[in-house]
Amino acid sequence: MTHTVLLTDYAWPDDSVERGIIEGAGMRLVSGPADPAPAAQIESLARDCQPSAILTCWAQVTAAAIESAKPLQIVARLGVGLDNIAVDTATSRGIWVTNVPDYCVEEVSDHAVGFALAWTRGLVHFDREVRAGRWAPSSARLRRLAELTCGIVGFGRIGRATARKLAAFGCRLLSYDPYPGTPTPGVESVDLESLMSRSDIVIVHAPLSPTTHHLIDAQRLALMRPGGLLINVSRGAVVDTDAVTRALEEGRLAAAGLDVLESEPAVPQALLSQPGAMLTPHVAFSSDASLLELRRRAAEEVVRVLKGDQPREPRNAPAGNR
Ligand code: NAD
């Protein structure tokens, strides 16, 4: 029997990488629309094409979609988070759920370091000034990164990569993680309050969970040295955006580098009117290399499972496969 793989949606111009790998393994690829279709449409696609595997980017893979695809063996996420997949249904039906957990470690840590350099060297600020017709080098209030303390909140894969890169700039490094793991030479592990009060630059790499919602709130921001920088490249709701906006308004924070917002894609006007705000539209994960790696590894995981092997990145322990 030829396996059918359903690609529900994709956040890139075409499905060539996925198609090359799936068809190269002698399987059939059926692609849904590039933009994620409503759940009901994904459910009817699954019912009609009876896939052995579903590859999904942002589209909802509901319990109904999973239940209607009788030959289904794997739901592979083109990304990290699994909140668009009915994982429990998959698990109870013996279906693997996989992701690609580390495809963008370099990109997200580069993005964090990029915000730090953009601030210390005034790259965003002066680009705006020059475009507005102001050539005023004497107004510069720039900083030497090597003399600053950077605190990393969430010391996992990406946090450690950020520390490794910042170490090359010579700054002092602090980290906070409730599950600290192996100590890293040159990085002092501290509690969150000490990190906030000792850091010129605070970088948030903690995941969003019920316990990390607004982990960085008004009280913790108030602990920071005046005139510092807050960077968030994790998930918007880990940081209280209103508290950051108020700290910028009052000059307690000099700047904020935010790739993620709790209200995204909406951007609060109060934040937009803060000159210290450096904003990017949730692109820290993205590069030509990271997207290629993501697409290749997710499709290869599908082929591996449909050929009878174990997945490399299982995120569940499906009944019958444990
Ligand atoms: P990871 O799982 O390797 O590391 C996360 C670390 O955070 C872990 O060490 C964990 O112990 C720690 N942590 C858990 N609760 C915490 C808390 N209350 N306070 C501080 N630390 C806490 O994950 P990762 O690969 O390093 O990714 C980190 C986060 O980056 C992801 O959860 C994701 O939200 C975000 N991310 C963002 C983008 C983007 O494009 N902006 C891309 C990929 C990942």
XYZ file of C-alpha atoms and ligand atoms in Angstrom:
366
model
C 0.000 0.000 0.000
C 1.313 3.485 -0.853
C 1.251 5.704 2.214
C -0.440 9.102 1.922
C 1.030 12.019 3.885
C -1.164 15.063 4.481
C 0.654 18.407 4.766
C -2.037 20.569 6.381
C -0.344 23.960 5.828
C 3.077 25.550 5.448
C 4.566 28.947 6.324
C 6.901 29.148 3.306
C 6.428 29.692 -0.428
C 6.024 26.039 -1.524
C 6.068 22.401 -0.371
C 9.107 21.357 -2.437
C 11.313 20.176 0.474
C 8.548 18.074 2.054
C 7.461 16.712 -1.356
C 11.027 15.765 -2.325
C 11.507 13.706 0.843
C 8.055 12.079 0.960
C 7.875 11.241 -2.764
C 11.549 10.227 -2.732
C 10.548 7.538 -0.205
C 7.841 6.274 -2.571
C 4.945 7.884 -0.669
C 2.231 10.318 -1.796
C 2.028 13.897 -0.516
C -1.314 15.745 -0.398
C -0.929 19.431 0.472
C -3.623 21.579 2.024
C -3.624 25.356 1.507
C -0.448 27.202 2.568
C -2.382 29.303 5.122
C -3.891 27.161 7.867
C -7.457 26.192 6.984
C -10.168 26.068 9.671
C -10.272 22.897 11.762
C -13.380 21.593 9.960
C -11.579 21.759 6.609
C -8.562 19.887 7.980
C -10.943 17.276 9.386
C -12.579 16.753 5.996
C -9.158 16.594 4.275
C -8.113 13.878 6.754
C -11.379 11.992 6.195
C -11.082 12.205 2.392
C -7.425 11.337 1.899
C -7.001 8.865 4.808
C -3.376 9.795 5.536
C -0.862 7.525 7.273
C 0.877 10.687 8.469
C -0.029 14.317 9.056
C 2.606 17.045 8.786
C 1.357 20.283 10.291
C 2.649 23.776 10.812
C -0.064 25.968 12.442
C -3.338 24.251 11.405
C -5.427 22.591 14.121
C -5.112 18.809 14.097
C -8.146 18.051 16.216
C -9.281 14.840 17.886
C -11.862 14.479 15.073
C -9.163 14.764 12.381
C -7.030 12.165 14.150
C -9.957 9.786 14.697
C -11.175 9.995 11.094
C -7.816 8.989 9.562
C -7.820 5.221 10.070
C -4.247 4.475 8.834
C -2.721 7.384 10.814
C 0.616 6.529 12.513
C 2.234 9.909 13.149
C 1.413 13.609 13.503
C 4.642 15.532 12.926
C 4.805 19.209 13.914
C 6.812 21.538 11.701
C 7.969 23.492 14.747
C 8.356 23.084 18.505
C 5.013 23.767 20.276
C 2.277 21.116 20.204
C -0.707 23.243 21.222
C -2.378 22.836 17.776
C -2.388 19.027 18.019
C -4.786 16.839 20.048
C -1.851 14.983 21.596
C -3.938 12.991 24.112
C -6.158 11.570 21.351
C -3.091 10.628 19.325
C -1.490 8.956 22.344
C -4.564 6.919 23.226
C -4.894 5.758 19.601
C -1.257 4.630 19.404
C -0.179 7.507 17.134
C 3.212 9.193 17.489
C 3.445 12.961 17.914
C 6.834 14.457 17.029
C 8.402 17.898 16.739
C 11.777 19.448 15.875
C 12.852 20.886 19.230
C 16.216 22.417 18.398
C 16.164 23.631 14.787
C 16.466 27.318 15.680
C 18.761 27.457 18.729
C 21.372 29.439 16.782
C 18.818 31.825 15.299
C 16.985 32.693 18.539
C 20.223 33.150 20.498
C 21.635 35.298 17.655
C 18.443 37.372 17.834
C 18.898 37.954 21.576
C 22.538 38.957 21.118
C 21.451 41.107 18.171
C 19.068 43.089 20.404
C 21.857 43.512 22.986
C 24.262 44.863 20.353
C 21.574 46.985 18.708
C 21.091 48.695 22.075
C 24.718 49.028 23.212
C 25.771 50.347 19.780
C 22.603 52.383 19.114
C 21.939 50.644 15.802
C 18.150 50.905 15.811
C 18.124 54.328 17.487
C 20.631 55.942 15.117
C 19.137 54.342 12.020
C 15.832 56.028 12.940
C 17.643 59.324 13.659
C 19.591 59.400 10.393
C 16.477 58.552 8.357
C 14.703 61.436 10.111
C 17.445 63.782 8.853
C 19.386 64.040 12.132
C 23.151 63.447 11.988
C 24.092 64.004 15.629
C 27.018 61.859 16.810
C 27.450 64.011 19.915
C 24.048 62.814 21.160
C 25.384 59.253 21.477
C 24.940 57.556 24.863
C 26.395 54.184 23.934
C 27.647 51.422 26.189
C 30.560 48.991 26.311
C 29.027 45.512 26.322
C 32.154 44.050 27.958
C 31.419 46.108 31.091
C 27.777 45.088 31.423
C 26.083 42.263 33.323
C 23.658 40.114 31.337
C 21.113 37.938 33.154
C 19.566 35.009 31.305
C 16.167 33.809 32.542
C 15.644 30.195 31.401
C 18.944 28.401 30.925
C 18.024 25.648 28.481
C 19.198 25.057 24.925
C 18.731 28.626 23.706
C 19.738 30.323 26.974
C 23.023 28.388 27.004
C 23.719 29.313 23.377
C 23.098 32.984 24.189
C 25.513 32.737 27.143
C 28.200 31.120 24.959
C 27.906 33.933 22.409
C 27.768 36.761 24.967
C 30.826 35.323 26.743
C 32.833 36.197 23.631
C 31.949 39.872 24.189
C 33.413 39.737 27.686
C 30.306 40.644 29.690
C 29.509 39.232 33.134
C 26.890 36.466 32.906
C 24.177 35.418 35.356
C 21.514 32.770 34.872
C 18.291 31.782 36.583
C 16.582 28.435 35.997
C 14.501 26.472 38.536
C 15.989 23.286 36.995
C 19.560 24.540 36.544
C 21.274 21.416 35.126
C 25.019 21.258 34.591
C 26.830 24.439 35.694
C 28.469 26.433 32.891
C 31.916 27.875 33.657
C 31.768 31.669 33.600
C 28.012 31.802 34.246
C 26.861 32.431 37.821
C 23.597 30.689 38.677
C 21.485 32.947 40.927
C 17.880 33.392 42.051
C 15.551 35.475 39.902
C 15.471 38.480 42.242
C 19.302 38.699 42.312
C 19.429 38.333 38.549
C 16.953 41.196 38.059
C 18.721 43.502 40.497
C 22.266 42.807 39.252
C 21.690 42.828 35.467
C 22.005 45.696 32.987
C 20.497 43.424 30.338
C 17.858 40.794 31.185
C 17.199 38.199 28.480
C 14.108 35.990 28.714
C 14.415 32.461 27.307
C 11.934 30.691 29.654
C 9.013 28.731 28.144
C 5.428 29.866 28.612
C 3.536 27.783 31.166
C 0.983 28.544 33.886
C 3.914 29.231 36.263
C 5.805 31.547 33.888
C 2.851 33.723 32.833
C 4.000 37.309 33.610
C 7.149 35.924 35.244
C 8.649 39.321 34.434
C 6.088 41.659 35.987
C 6.137 45.229 37.358
C 7.652 44.150 40.679
C 10.530 42.258 39.083
C 11.161 45.005 36.524
C 11.391 47.473 39.412
C 14.372 45.482 40.724
C 16.426 46.215 37.583
C 19.153 48.811 37.570
C 17.819 52.076 36.112
C 18.448 52.503 32.389
C 18.722 48.812 31.490
C 17.506 46.666 28.615
C 14.924 43.861 28.695
C 14.953 41.316 25.867
C 12.160 38.797 25.289
C 12.599 36.173 22.572
C 10.568 33.399 24.243
C 6.772 33.857 24.378
C 4.949 37.159 24.771
C 2.979 36.321 27.897
C 6.100 35.487 29.934
C 6.494 39.274 30.193
C 3.835 41.776 31.305
C 3.813 44.116 28.299
C 1.964 46.921 30.131
C 4.560 46.848 32.902
C 7.361 47.071 30.322
C 5.631 49.986 28.582
C 5.255 51.830 31.903
C 8.920 51.201 32.789
C 9.921 52.641 29.384
C 7.606 55.637 29.821
C 9.067 56.367 33.249
C 12.654 55.895 32.002
C 13.344 53.061 34.443
C 14.039 50.841 31.452
C 16.085 52.457 28.681
C 15.026 49.924 26.116
C 13.180 46.686 25.388
C 13.945 44.230 22.580
C 10.782 42.238 21.970
C 10.357 39.545 19.309
C 7.150 38.278 20.909
C 4.122 40.034 22.396
C 1.212 38.698 24.394
C -1.112 40.556 22.006
C 0.636 39.530 18.767
C -0.035 40.175 15.936
C -1.579 43.326 17.481
C 1.017 45.800 18.766
C -0.132 48.179 21.529
C 0.063 51.842 20.474
C 1.637 52.765 23.822
C 4.557 50.463 23.057
C 4.917 51.728 19.482
C 5.279 55.277 20.751
C 8.238 54.339 22.981
C 11.537 55.137 21.215
C 13.296 52.568 23.407
C 11.171 49.733 22.050
C 12.877 47.561 19.401
C 10.236 45.269 17.908
C 10.440 42.297 15.541
C 7.392 40.237 14.440
C 8.139 36.813 16.025
C 10.889 35.948 13.573
C 13.695 34.961 15.955
C 13.378 31.322 14.795
C 13.673 32.136 11.125
C 16.592 31.849 8.718
C 17.155 30.125 5.397
C 19.106 27.384 7.220
C 16.691 26.908 10.148
C 13.623 26.590 7.920
C 15.338 24.094 5.636
C 16.449 22.049 8.659
C 12.953 22.189 10.176
C 11.220 21.026 7.001
C 13.754 18.295 6.240
C 13.792 16.840 9.763
C 9.985 16.861 10.163
C 9.492 15.093 6.800
C 12.260 12.574 7.541
C 10.573 11.748 10.852
C 7.399 10.857 8.930
C 9.305 8.586 6.529
C 11.139 6.929 9.437
C 7.894 6.031 11.250
C 6.046 4.906 8.100
C 8.971 2.581 7.323
C 8.514 0.972 10.732
C 11.293 2.679 12.711
C 11.043 4.641 15.972
C 10.871 8.452 15.663
C 13.919 10.430 16.821
C 11.906 13.171 18.539
C 8.785 11.568 20.056
C 6.776 13.915 22.273
C 4.359 11.239 23.478
C 4.413 7.588 24.470
C 1.561 6.206 22.375
C -0.426 3.187 23.525
C 1.055 0.063 21.938
C 4.304 1.881 21.080
C 5.601 2.366 24.619
P 14.477 24.487 26.683
O 13.360 23.612 27.101
O 15.749 23.864 26.200
O 14.861 25.503 27.859
C 13.915 26.195 28.621
C 14.501 26.352 30.021
O 13.612 27.183 30.765
C 14.639 25.025 30.760
O 15.967 24.870 31.238
C 13.664 25.167 31.917
O 14.118 24.540 33.106
C 13.609 26.665 32.079
N 12.464 27.117 32.857
C 11.295 26.479 33.105
N 10.537 27.201 33.949
C 11.238 28.324 34.227
C 11.001 29.445 35.058
N 9.895 29.553 35.792
N 11.941 30.397 35.117
C 13.088 30.297 34.418
N 13.385 29.247 33.629
C 12.459 28.284 33.521
O 13.857 25.435 25.559
P 14.652 26.310 24.498
O 14.829 25.528 23.241
O 15.812 26.943 25.147
O 13.541 27.421 24.165
C 13.136 28.358 25.143
C 11.872 29.047 24.685
O 12.160 29.861 23.551
C 10.775 28.107 24.177
O 9.975 27.610 25.231
C 9.984 28.972 23.241
O 8.904 29.551 23.933
C 10.953 30.071 22.859
N 11.211 30.094 21.421
C 10.974 31.243 20.762
C 11.210 31.319 19.401
C 10.990 32.597 18.633
O 10.985 32.562 17.407
N 10.831 33.727 19.298
C 11.680 30.193 18.704
C 11.932 29.011 19.442
C 11.702 28.968 20.800
